[in-house]
JSON list of C-alpha atoms in Angstrom, two decimals:
[
{"chain": "A", "resi": 295, "resn": "UNK", "atom": "CA", "xyz": [0.00, 0.00, 0.00]},
{"chain": "A", "resi": 296, "resn": "UNK", "atom": "CA", "xyz": [1.32, 3.42, -0.94]},
{"chain": "A", "resi": 297, "resn": "UNK", "atom": "CA", "xyz": [1.54, 6.22, 1.62]},
{"chain": "A", "resi": 298, "resn": "UNK", "atom": "CA", "xyz": [-0.78, 9.21, 1.16]},
{"chain": "A", "resi": 299, "resn": "UNK", "atom": "CA", "xyz": [0.36, 12.70, 2.14]},
{"chain": "A", "resi": 300, "resn": "UNK", "atom": "CA", "xyz": [-2.38, 15.18, 3.02]},
{"chain": "A", "resi": 301, "resn": "UNK", "atom": "CA", "xyz": [-1.74, 18.92, 3.10]},
{"chain": "A", "resi": 302, "resn": "UNK", "atom": "CA", "xyz": [-4.60, 19.77, 5.41]},
{"chain": "A", "resi": 303, "resn": "UNK", "atom": "CA", "xyz": [-5.92, 22.41, 7.75]},
{"chain": "A", "resi": 304, "resn": "UNK", "atom": "CA", "xyz": [-7.48, 24.18, 4.76]},
{"chain": "A", "resi": 305, "resn": "UNK", "atom": "CA", "xyz": [-9.61, 24.08, 6.92]},
{"chain": "A", "resi": 306, "resn": "UNK", "atom": "CA", "xyz": [-9.28, 21.25, 9.44]},
{"chain": "A", "resi": 307, "resn": "UNK", "atom": "CA", "xyz": [-13.08, 20.94, 9.45]},
{"chain": "A", "resi": 308, "resn": "UNK", "atom": "CA", "xyz": [-12.93, 19.32, 6.02]},
{"chain": "A", "resi": 309, "resn": "UNK", "atom": "CA", "xyz": [-9.58, 17.58, 6.51]},
{"chain": "A", "resi": 310, "resn": "UNK", "atom": "CA", "xyz": [-11.49, 15.30, 8.88]},
{"chain": "A", "resi": 311, "resn": "UNK", "atom": "CA", "xyz": [-13.56, 14.15, 5.89]},
{"chain": "A", "resi": 312, "resn": "UNK", "atom": "CA", "xyz": [-10.40, 13.15, 4.03]},
{"chain": "A", "resi": 313, "resn": "UNK", "atom": "CA", "xyz": [-9.01, 11.09, 6.88]},
{"chain": "A", "resi": 314, "resn": "UNK", "atom": "CA", "xyz": [-12.32, 9.36, 7.48]},
{"chain": "A", "resi": 315, "resn": "UNK", "atom": "CA", "xyz": [-13.13, 8.56, 3.85]},
{"chain": "A", "resi": 316, "resn": "UNK", "atom": "CA", "xyz": [-9.63, 7.35, 2.97]},
{"chain": "A", "resi": 317, "resn": "UNK", "atom": "CA", "xyz": [-9.59, 4.93, 5.88]},
{"chain": "A", "resi": 318, "resn": "UNK", "atom": "CA", "xyz": [-13.15, 3.76, 5.19]},
{"chain": "A", "resi": 319, "resn": "UNK", "atom": "CA", "xyz": [-12.28, 2.93, 1.59]},
{"chain": "A", "resi": 320, "resn": "UNK", "atom": "CA", "xyz": [-9.10, 1.08, 2.56]},
{"chain": "A", "resi": 321, "resn": "UNK", "atom": "CA", "xyz": [-11.00, -1.00, 5.10]},
{"chain": "A", "resi": 322, "resn": "UNK", "atom": "CA", "xyz": [-13.75, -1.75, 2.58]},
{"chain": "A", "resi": 323, "resn": "UNK", "atom": "CA", "xyz": [-11.20, -2.96, 0.03]},
{"chain": "A", "resi": 324, "resn": "UNK", "atom": "CA", "xyz": [-8.86, -4.89, 2.36]},
{"chain": "A", "resi": 325, "resn": "UNK", "atom": "CA", "xyz": [-11.28, -5.90, 5.09]},
{"chain": "A", "resi": 326, "resn": "UNK", "atom": "CA", "xyz": [-10.66, -6.53, 8.77]},
{"chain": "A", "resi": 327, "resn": "UNK", "atom": "CA", "xyz": [-9.06, -3.69, 10.67]},
{"chain": "A", "resi": 328, "resn": "UNK", "atom": "CA", "xyz": [-7.00, -2.33, 7.78]},
{"chain": "A", "resi": 329, "resn": "UNK", "atom": "CA", "xyz": [-6.43, 1.42, 7.53]},
{"chain": "A", "resi": 330, "resn": "UNK", "atom": "CA", "xyz": [-4.41, 3.70, 5.27]},
{"chain": "A", "resi": 331, "resn": "UNK", "atom": "CA", "xyz": [-0.73, 4.52, 5.46]},
{"chain": "A", "resi": 332, "resn": "UNK", "atom": "CA", "xyz": [-1.10, 8.27, 5.63]},
{"chain": "A", "resi": 333, "resn": "UNK", "atom": "CA", "xyz": [0.55, 11.47, 6.80]},
{"chain": "A", "resi": 334, "resn": "UNK", "atom": "CA", "xyz": [-1.12, 14.82, 7.51]},
{"chain": "A", "resi": 335, "resn": "UNK", "atom": "CA", "xyz": [0.61, 18.20, 7.49]},
{"chain": "A", "resi": 336, "resn": "UNK", "atom": "CA", "xyz": [-1.99, 20.55, 8.93]},
{"chain": "A", "resi": 337, "resn": "UNK", "atom": "CA", "xyz": [-1.29, 24.27, 8.48]},
{"chain": "A", "resi": 338, "resn": "UNK", "atom": "CA", "xyz": [-2.61, 27.15, 10.58]},
{"chain": "A", "resi": 339, "resn": "UNK", "atom": "CA", "xyz": [-5.60, 28.22, 8.51]},
{"chain": "A", "resi": 340, "resn": "UNK", "atom": "CA", "xyz": [-5.57, 31.86, 9.59]},
{"chain": "A", "resi": 341, "resn": "UNK", "atom": "CA", "xyz": [-2.08, 32.22, 8.16]},
{"chain": "A", "resi": 342, "resn": "UNK", "atom": "CA", "xyz": [-3.05, 31.09, 4.67]},
{"chain": "A", "resi": 343, "resn": "UNK", "atom": "CA", "xyz": [-6.44, 32.79, 4.78]},
{"chain": "A", "resi": 344, "resn": "UNK", "atom": "CA", "xyz": [-4.76, 36.14, 5.42]},
{"chain": "A", "resi": 345, "resn": "UNK", "atom": "CA", "xyz": [-2.40, 35.50, 2.51]},
{"chain": "A", "resi": 346, "resn": "UNK", "atom": "CA", "xyz": [-5.10, 34.73, -0.04]},
{"chain": "A", "resi": 347, "resn": "UNK", "atom": "CA", "xyz": [-7.16, 37.77, 0.88]},
{"chain": "A", "resi": 348, "resn": "UNK", "atom": "CA", "xyz": [-4.03, 39.88, 0.50]},
{"chain": "A", "resi": 349, "resn": "UNK", "atom": "CA", "xyz": [-3.48, 38.34, -2.94]},
{"chain": "A", "resi": 350, "resn": "UNK", "atom": "CA", "xyz": [-0.17, 36.82, -1.83]},
{"chain": "A", "resi": 351, "resn": "UNK", "atom": "CA", "xyz": [-0.53, 33.57, -3.73]},
{"chain": "A", "resi": 352, "resn": "UNK", "atom": "CA", "xyz": [3.21, 33.24, -4.27]},
{"chain": "A", "resi": 353, "resn": "UNK", "atom": "CA", "xyz": [3.65, 33.04, -0.50]},
{"chain": "A", "resi": 354, "resn": "UNK", "atom": "CA", "xyz": [0.85, 30.49, -0.29]},
{"chain": "A", "resi": 355, "resn": "UNK", "atom": "CA", "xyz": [2.58, 28.40, -2.94]},
{"chain": "A", "resi": 356, "resn": "UNK", "atom": "CA", "xyz": [5.87, 28.52, -1.04]},
{"chain": "A", "resi": 357, "resn": "UNK", "atom": "CA", "xyz": [4.21, 27.55, 2.23]},
{"chain": "A", "resi": 358, "resn": "UNK", "atom": "CA", "xyz": [2.31, 24.59, 0.78]},
{"chain": "A", "resi": 359, "resn": "UNK", "atom": "CA", "xyz": [5.33, 23.50, -1.25]},
{"chain": "A", "resi": 360, "resn": "UNK", "atom": "CA", "xyz": [7.29, 23.35, 2.00]},
{"chain": "A", "resi": 361, "resn": "UNK", "atom": "CA", "xyz": [4.54, 21.24, 3.51]},
{"chain": "A", "resi": 362, "resn": "UNK", "atom": "CA", "xyz": [4.58, 18.94, 0.49]},
{"chain": "A", "resi": 363, "resn": "UNK", "atom": "CA", "xyz": [8.33, 18.56, 0.71]},
{"chain": "A", "resi": 364, "resn": "UNK", "atom": "CA", "xyz": [8.05, 17.71, 4.37]},
{"chain": "A", "resi": 365, "resn": "UNK", "atom": "CA", "xyz": [5.50, 15.00, 3.64]},
{"chain": "A", "resi": 366, "resn": "UNK", "atom": "CA", "xyz": [7.64, 13.59, 0.85]},
{"chain": "A", "resi": 367, "resn": "UNK", "atom": "CA", "xyz": [10.65, 13.43, 3.16]},
{"chain": "A", "resi": 368, "resn": "UNK", "atom": "CA", "xyz": [8.56, 11.40, 5.61]},
{"chain": "A", "resi": 369, "resn": "UNK", "atom": "CA", "xyz": [7.60, 8.88, 2.94]},
{"chain": "A", "resi": 370, "resn": "UNK", "atom": "CA", "xyz": [4.51, 10.22, 1.17]},
{"chain": "A", "resi": 371, "resn": "UNK", "atom": "CA", "xyz": [4.13, 8.72, -2.32]},
{"chain": "A", "resi": 372, "resn": "UNK", "atom": "CA", "xyz": [1.26, 10.96, -3.43]},
{"chain": "A", "resi": 373, "resn": "UNK", "atom": "CA", "xyz": [0.19, 14.42, -2.24]},
{"chain": "A", "resi": 374, "resn": "UNK", "atom": "CA", "xyz": [-3.25, 15.98, -1.91]},
{"chain": "A", "resi": 375, "resn": "UNK", "atom": "CA", "xyz": [-3.97, 19.62, -1.17]},
{"chain": "A", "resi": 376, "resn": "UNK", "atom": "CA", "xyz": [-7.15, 19.16, 0.87]},
{"chain": "A", "resi": 377, "resn": "UNK", "atom": "CA", "xyz": [-8.97, 22.13, -0.59]},
{"chain": "A", "resi": 378, "resn": "UNK", "atom": "CA", "xyz": [-10.41, 23.35, -3.86]},
{"chain": "A", "resi": 379, "resn": "UNK", "atom": "CA", "xyz": [-9.28, 26.96, -3.52]},
{"chain": "A", "resi": 380, "resn": "UNK", "atom": "CA", "xyz": [-5.72, 26.09, -2.52]},
{"chain": "A", "resi": 381, "resn": "UNK", "atom": "CA", "xyz": [-5.26, 23.81, -5.52]},
{"chain": "A", "resi": 382, "resn": "UNK", "atom": "CA", "xyz": [-4.58, 27.13, -7.23]},
{"chain": "A", "resi": 383, "resn": "UNK", "atom": "CA", "xyz": [-0.96, 26.49, -6.19]},
{"chain": "A", "resi": 384, "resn": "UNK", "atom": "CA", "xyz": [-0.86, 22.78, -7.03]},
{"chain": "A", "resi": 385, "resn": "UNK", "atom": "CA", "xyz": [1.73, 23.41, -9.77]},
{"chain": "A", "resi": 386, "resn": "UNK", "atom": "CA", "xyz": [4.05, 25.07, -7.27]},
{"chain": "A", "resi": 387, "resn": "UNK", "atom": "CA", "xyz": [3.77, 22.06, -4.96]},
{"chain": "A", "resi": 388, "resn": "UNK", "atom": "CA", "xyz": [4.31, 19.64, -7.84]},
{"chain": "A", "resi": 389, "resn": "UNK", "atom": "CA", "xyz": [7.41, 21.52, -9.03]},
{"chain": "A", "resi": 390, "resn": "UNK", "atom": "CA", "xyz": [8.93, 21.38, -5.55]},
{"chain": "A", "resi": 391, "resn": "UNK", "atom": "CA", "xyz": [8.45, 17.64, -5.00]},
{"chain": "A", "resi": 392, "resn": "UNK", "atom": "CA", "xyz": [9.14, 14.37, -6.78]},
{"chain": "A", "resi": 393, "resn": "UNK", "atom": "CA", "xyz": [5.84, 12.64, -6.13]},
{"chain": "A", "resi": 394, "resn": "UNK", "atom": "CA", "xyz": [2.51, 13.14, -7.94]},
{"chain": "A", "resi": 395, "resn": "UNK", "atom": "CA", "xyz": [0.05, 15.78, -6.72]},
{"chain": "A", "resi": 396, "resn": "UNK", "atom": "CA", "xyz": [-3.55, 14.65, -7.21]},
{"chain": "A", "resi": 397, "resn": "UNK", "atom": "CA", "xyz": [-5.55, 17.71, -8.28]},
{"chain": "A", "resi": 398, "resn": "UNK", "atom": "CA", "xyz": [-9.00, 17.87, -6.75]},
{"chain": "A", "resi": 399, "resn": "UNK", "atom": "CA", "xyz": [-10.61, 19.09, -9.98]},
{"chain": "A", "resi": 400, "resn": "UNK", "atom": "CA", "xyz": [-9.40, 15.95, -11.76]},
{"chain": "A", "resi": 401, "resn": "UNK", "atom": "CA", "xyz": [-11.04, 13.73, -9.15]},
{"chain": "A", "resi": 402, "resn": "UNK", "atom": "CA", "xyz": [-14.29, 15.68, -9.53]},
{"chain": "A", "resi": 403, "resn": "UNK", "atom": "CA", "xyz": [-14.03, 15.80, -13.31]},
{"chain": "A", "resi": 404, "resn": "UNK", "atom": "CA", "xyz": [-13.58, 12.04, -13.53]},
{"chain": "A", "resi": 405, "resn": "UNK", "atom": "CA", "xyz": [-16.77, 11.51, -11.52]},
{"chain": "A", "resi": 406, "resn": "UNK", "atom": "CA", "xyz": [-18.78, 13.95, -13.66]},
{"chain": "A", "resi": 407, "resn": "UNK", "atom": "CA", "xyz": [-17.58, 12.16, -16.80]},
{"chain": "A", "resi": 408, "resn": "UNK", "atom": "CA", "xyz": [-18.33, 8.73, -15.33]},
{"chain": "A", "resi": 409, "resn": "UNK", "atom": "CA", "xyz": [-21.90, 9.85, -14.66]},
{"chain": "A", "resi": 410, "resn": "UNK", "atom": "CA", "xyz": [-22.30, 11.09, -18.23]},
{"chain": "A", "resi": 411, "resn": "UNK", "atom": "CA", "xyz": [-23.17, 14.63, -17.19]},
{"chain": "A", "resi": 412, "resn": "UNK", "atom": "CA", "xyz": [-22.70, 17.32, -19.83]},
{"chain": "A", "resi": 413, "resn": "UNK", "atom": "CA", "xyz": [-23.51, 20.44, -17.79]},
{"chain": "A", "resi": 414, "resn": "UNK", "atom": "CA", "xyz": [-22.90, 20.96, -14.07]},
{"chain": "A", "resi": 415, "resn": "UNK", "atom": "CA", "xyz": [-23.15, 23.79, -11.58]},
{"chain": "A", "resi": 416, "resn": "UNK", "atom": "CA", "xyz": [-20.25, 24.85, -9.38]},
{"chain": "A", "resi": 417, "resn": "UNK", "atom": "CA", "xyz": [-20.36, 26.26, -5.85]},
{"chain": "A", "resi": 418, "resn": "UNK", "atom": "CA", "xyz": [-17.24, 27.33, -4.01]},
{"chain": "A", "resi": 419, "resn": "UNK", "atom": "CA", "xyz": [-15.25, 30.31, -2.87]},
{"chain": "A", "resi": 420, "resn": "UNK", "atom": "CA", "xyz": [-15.15, 33.36, -5.11]},
{"chain": "A", "resi": 421, "resn": "UNK", "atom": "CA", "xyz": [-11.65, 32.29, -6.16]},
{"chain": "A", "resi": 422, "resn": "UNK", "atom": "CA", "xyz": [-12.85, 28.87, -7.27]},
{"chain": "A", "resi": 423, "resn": "UNK", "atom": "CA", "xyz": [-16.00, 30.06, -9.03]},
{"chain": "A", "resi": 424, "resn": "UNK", "atom": "CA", "xyz": [-14.48, 33.06, -10.81]},
{"chain": "A", "resi": 425, "resn": "UNK", "atom": "CA", "xyz": [-10.80, 32.34, -11.50]},
{"chain": "A", "resi": 426, "resn": "UNK", "atom": "CA", "xyz": [-9.71, 30.08, -14.39]},
{"chain": "A", "resi": 427, "resn": "UNK", "atom": "CA", "xyz": [-7.45, 27.68, -12.46]},
{"chain": "A", "resi": 428, "resn": "UNK", "atom": "CA", "xyz": [-10.35, 25.46, -11.42]},
{"chain": "A", "resi": 429, "resn": "UNK", "atom": "CA", "xyz": [-12.93, 25.89, -14.15]},
{"chain": "A", "resi": 430, "resn": "UNK", "atom": "CA", "xyz": [-10.33, 25.46, -16.90]},
{"chain": "A", "resi": 431, "resn": "UNK", "atom": "CA", "xyz": [-9.12, 22.25, -15.28]},
{"chain": "A", "resi": 432, "resn": "UNK", "atom": "CA", "xyz": [-12.68, 20.92, -15.18]},
{"chain": "A", "resi": 433, "resn": "UNK", "atom": "CA", "xyz": [-13.19, 21.93, -18.81]},
{"chain": "A", "resi": 434, "resn": "UNK", "atom": "CA", "xyz": [-10.45, 19.54, -19.91]},
{"chain": "A", "resi": 435, "resn": "UNK", "atom": "CA", "xyz": [-12.79, 16.71, -18.91]},
{"chain": "A", "resi": 436, "resn": "UNK", "atom": "CA", "xyz": [-15.26, 17.75, -21.61]},
{"chain": "A", "resi": 437, "resn": "UNK", "atom": "CA", "xyz": [-18.32, 19.18, -19.88]},
{"chain": "A", "resi": 438, "resn": "UNK", "atom": "CA", "xyz": [-19.81, 22.64, -19.34]},
{"chain": "A", "resi": 439, "resn": "UNK", "atom": "CA", "xyz": [-19.56, 24.38, -15.97]},
{"chain": "A", "resi": 440, "resn": "UNK", "atom": "CA", "xyz": [-21.96, 27.10, -14.86]},
{"chain": "A", "resi": 441, "resn": "UNK", "atom": "CA", "xyz": [-21.87, 29.26, -11.72]},
{"chain": "A", "resi": 442, "resn": "UNK", "atom": "CA", "xyz": [-24.46, 31.35, -9.88]},
{"chain": "A", "resi": 443, "resn": "UNK", "atom": "CA", "xyz": [-24.97, 35.06, -10.52]},
{"chain": "A", "resi": 444, "resn": "UNK", "atom": "CA", "xyz": [-22.76, 37.62, -8.82]},
{"chain": "A", "resi": 445, "resn": "UNK", "atom": "CA", "xyz": [-24.92, 38.24, -5.73]},
{"chain": "A", "resi": 446, "resn": "UNK", "atom": "CA", "xyz": [-25.36, 34.52, -5.17]},
{"chain": "A", "resi": 447, "resn": "UNK", "atom": "CA", "xyz": [-21.62, 33.93, -5.60]},
{"chain": "A", "resi": 448, "resn": "UNK", "atom": "CA", "xyz": [-20.93, 36.49, -2.89]},
{"chain": "A", "resi": 449, "resn": "UNK", "atom": "CA", "xyz": [-23.39, 34.79, -0.55]},
{"chain": "A", "resi": 450, "resn": "UNK", "atom": "CA", "xyz": [-21.83, 31.36, -1.13]},
{"chain": "A", "resi": 451, "resn": "UNK", "atom": "CA", "xyz": [-18.34, 32.81, -0.58]},
{"chain": "A", "resi": 452, "resn": "UNK", "atom": "CA", "xyz": [-19.30, 34.67, 2.62]},
{"chain": "A", "resi": 453, "resn": "UNK", "atom": "CA", "xyz": [-20.96, 31.62, 4.18]},
{"chain": "A", "resi": 454, "resn": "UNK", "atom": "CA", "xyz": [-17.81, 29.59, 3.58]},
{"chain": "A", "resi": 455, "resn": "UNK", "atom": "CA", "xyz": [-15.43, 32.03, 5.25]},
{"chain": "A", "resi": 456, "resn": "UNK", "atom": "CA", "xyz": [-17.74, 33.41, 7.94]},
{"chain": "A", "resi": 457, "resn": "UNK", "atom": "CA", "xyz": [-19.35, 30.12, 8.97]},
{"chain": "A", "resi": 458, "resn": "UNK", "atom": "CA", "xyz": [-18.25, 26.81, 7.47]},
{"chain": "A", "resi": 459, "resn": "UNK", "atom": "CA", "xyz": [-14.49, 27.04, 8.02]},
{"chain": "A", "resi": 460, "resn": "UNK", "atom": "CA", "xyz": [-15.32, 27.83, 11.65]},
{"chain": "A", "resi": 461, "resn": "UNK", "atom": "CA", "xyz": [-17.59, 24.83, 12.04]},
{"chain": "A", "resi": 462, "resn": "UNK", "atom": "CA", "xyz": [-20.80, 26.88, 12.05]},
{"chain": "A", "resi": 463, "resn": "UNK", "atom": "CA", "xyz": [-23.73, 25.23, 10.24]},
{"chain": "A", "resi": 464, "resn": "UNK", "atom": "CA", "xyz": [-26.81, 27.45, 10.03]},
{"chain": "A", "resi": 465, "resn": "UNK", "atom": "CA", "xyz": [-30.19, 26.25, 8.73]},
{"chain": "A", "resi": 466, "resn": "UNK", "atom": "CA", "xyz": [-30.68, 29.66, 7.09]},
{"chain": "A", "resi": 467, "resn": "UNK", "atom": "CA", "xyz": [-27.48, 29.22, 5.09]},
{"chain": "A", "resi": 468, "resn": "UNK", "atom": "CA", "xyz": [-28.55, 25.73, 4.06]},
{"chain": "A", "resi": 469, "resn": "UNK", "atom": "CA", "xyz": [-31.82, 27.20, 2.79]},
{"chain": "A", "resi": 470, "resn": "UNK", "atom": "CA", "xyz": [-29.96, 29.89, 0.86]},
{"chain": "A", "resi": 471, "resn": "UNK", "atom": "CA", "xyz": [-27.64, 27.34, -0.72]},
{"chain": "A", "resi": 472, "resn": "UNK", "atom": "CA", "xyz": [-30.60, 25.13, -1.62]},
{"chain": "A", "resi": 473, "resn": "UNK", "atom": "CA", "xyz": [-32.29, 28.03, -3.41]},
{"chain": "A", "resi": 474, "resn": "UNK", "atom": "CA", "xyz": [-29.09, 28.69, -5.38]},
{"chain": "A", "resi": 475, "resn": "UNK", "atom": "CA", "xyz": [-28.82, 25.02, -6.33]},
{"chain": "A", "resi": 476, "resn": "UNK", "atom": "CA", "xyz": [-32.45, 25.11, -7.50]},
{"chain": "A", "resi": 477, "resn": "UNK", "atom": "CA", "xyz": [-31.56, 28.02, -9.79]},
{"chain": "A", "resi": 478, "resn": "UNK", "atom": "CA", "xyz": [-28.57, 26.14, -11.22]},
{"chain": "A", "resi": 479, "resn": "UNK", "atom": "CA", "xyz": [-30.80, 23.12, -11.87]},
{"chain": "A", "resi": 480, "resn": "UNK", "atom": "CA", "xyz": [-33.34, 25.39, -13.60]},
{"chain": "A", "resi": 481, "resn": "UNK", "atom": "CA", "xyz": [-30.46, 26.66, -15.78]},
{"chain": "A", "resi": 482, "resn": "UNK", "atom": "CA", "xyz": [-29.79, 23.12, -16.96]},
{"chain": "A", "resi": 483, "resn": "UNK", "atom": "CA", "xyz": [-27.26, 21.78, -14.48]},
{"chain": "A", "resi": 484, "resn": "UNK", "atom": "CA", "xyz": [-27.47, 17.99, -14.28]},
{"chain": "A", "resi": 485, "resn": "UNK", "atom": "CA", "xyz": [-25.47, 17.98, -11.06]},
{"chain": "A", "resi": 486, "resn": "UNK", "atom": "CA", "xyz": [-23.79, 20.46, -8.72]},
{"chain": "A", "resi": 487, "resn": "UNK", "atom": "CA", "xyz": [-20.14, 20.35, -7.70]},
{"chain": "A", "resi": 488, "resn": "UNK", "atom": "CA", "xyz": [-19.66, 21.21, -4.03]},
{"chain": "A", "resi": 489, "resn": "UNK", "atom": "CA", "xyz": [-16.41, 22.91, -4.97]},
{"chain": "A", "resi": 490, "resn": "UNK", "atom": "CA", "xyz": [-15.41, 23.90, -1.49]},
{"chain": "A", "resi": 491, "resn": "UNK", "atom": "CA", "xyz": [-14.54, 21.01, 0.78]},
{"chain": "A", "resi": 492, "resn": "UNK", "atom": "CA", "xyz": [-16.54, 22.50, 3.67]},
{"chain": "A", "resi": 493, "resn": "UNK", "atom": "CA", "xyz": [-19.81, 22.77, 1.71]},
{"chain": "A", "resi": 494, "resn": "UNK", "atom": "CA", "xyz": [-20.47, 19.05, 2.06]},
{"chain": "A", "resi": 495, "resn": "UNK", "atom": "CA", "xyz": [-20.69, 19.61, 5.81]},
{"chain": "A", "resi": 496, "resn": "UNK", "atom": "CA", "xyz": [-23.80, 21.69, 5.08]},
{"chain": "A", "resi": 497, "resn": "UNK", "atom": "CA", "xyz": [-25.30, 20.28, 1.86]},
{"chain": "A", "resi": 498, "resn": "UNK", "atom": "CA", "xyz": [-26.09, 16.72, 0.78]},
{"chain": "A", "resi": 499, "resn": "UNK", "atom": "CA", "xyz": [-28.19, 15.07, -1.93]},
{"chain": "A", "resi": 500, "resn": "UNK", "atom": "CA", "xyz": [-31.35, 15.52, 0.12]},
{"chain": "A", "resi": 501, "resn": "UNK", "atom": "CA", "xyz": [-30.96, 19.30, -0.21]},
{"chain": "A", "resi": 502, "resn": "UNK", "atom": "CA", "xyz": [-30.76, 19.25, -4.01]},
{"chain": "A", "resi": 503, "resn": "UNK", "atom": "CA", "xyz": [-33.06, 18.39, -6.93]},
{"chain": "A", "resi": 504, "resn": "UNK", "atom": "CA", "xyz": [-29.99, 17.11, -8.84]},
{"chain": "A", "resi": 505, "resn": "UNK", "atom": "CA", "xyz": [-27.06, 14.99, -7.64]},
{"chain": "A", "resi": 506, "resn": "UNK", "atom": "CA", "xyz": [-24.39, 16.78, -5.67]},
{"chain": "A", "resi": 507, "resn": "UNK", "atom": "CA", "xyz": [-20.72, 16.01, -6.25]},
{"chain": "A", "resi": 508, "resn": "UNK", "atom": "CA", "xyz": [-18.82, 16.29, -2.93]},
{"chain": "A", "resi": 509, "resn": "UNK", "atom": "CA", "xyz": [-15.29, 17.31, -3.86]},
{"chain": "A", "resi": 510, "resn": "UNK", "atom": "CA", "xyz": [-13.52, 16.32, -0.63]},
{"chain": "A", "resi": 511, "resn": "UNK", "atom": "CA", "xyz": [-15.06, 12.85, -0.64]},
{"chain": "A", "resi": 512, "resn": "UNK", "atom": "CA", "xyz": [-14.25, 12.29, -4.32]},
{"chain": "A", "resi": 513, "resn": "UNK", "atom": "CA", "xyz": [-10.68, 13.52, -3.83]},
{"chain": "A", "resi": 514, "resn": "UNK", "atom": "CA", "xyz": [-10.22, 11.21, -0.85]},
{"chain": "A", "resi": 515, "resn": "UNK", "atom": "CA", "xyz": [-11.66, 8.22, -2.70]},
{"chain": "A", "resi": 516, "resn": "UNK", "atom": "CA", "xyz": [-9.27, 8.83, -5.60]},
{"chain": "A", "resi": 517, "resn": "UNK", "atom": "CA", "xyz": [-6.36, 8.93, -3.16]},
{"chain": "A", "resi": 518, "resn": "UNK", "atom": "CA", "xyz": [-7.40, 5.62, -1.61]},
{"chain": "A", "resi": 519, "resn": "UNK", "atom": "CA", "xyz": [-7.66, 4.04, -5.06]},
{"chain": "A", "resi": 520, "resn": "UNK", "atom": "CA", "xyz": [-4.15, 5.27, -5.89]},
{"chain": "A", "resi": 521, "resn": "UNK", "atom": "CA", "xyz": [-2.77, 3.92, -2.62]},
{"chain": "A", "resi": 522, "resn": "UNK", "atom": "CA", "xyz": [-4.08, 0.46, -3.46]},
{"chain": "A", "resi": 523, "resn": "UNK", "atom": "CA", "xyz": [-3.13, 0.45, -7.13]},
{"chain": "A", "resi": 524, "resn": "UNK", "atom": "CA", "xyz": [-0.15, -1.27, -8.77]}
]
């Protein structure tokens, strides 16, 4: 079994999902009391949050590259940045290490393709919904991605940073997200990507008229599959 290296704390609320899902999948495949060979480098979220809001992505890249190098030195054979937004610096991490970096958008894109969906909605931080690093990566998988209107994007973004990364789950925010998902479905989305790893703490299939695609879970499942392959 290969060793998985997780760059977590982005935020730790969703890093818990990674650890749980990876170990569940390993136990399902191998049986008994098996669990994953894994390492977690958990950063102080406030540090990186301040950097991204200051537009200091180069510093974010250097910090996460250092984390990736540390995991590699401890034996990690694949790296995951446990976040959608912070995969903006996945190339910097990959260039600083000698092990593969599994991009979260590729894990999500593979699932969308496997389900035969041609048009999907995307929810996430403003960075993820509006900047090309994520949407362009998804586009390479051959389907259309749509996002909410500007006011709705701001609401989704604010709930993530003001509530979800702090472990706050408000019914009113769930209702707001559900209304936005309804609008995406009305616009033709066959599914909705929960493109912030914390959103799946708030939203599940029961809150949506179309299937939801939980990015953290899909990323973690892809990592477990890699760990058990070849």
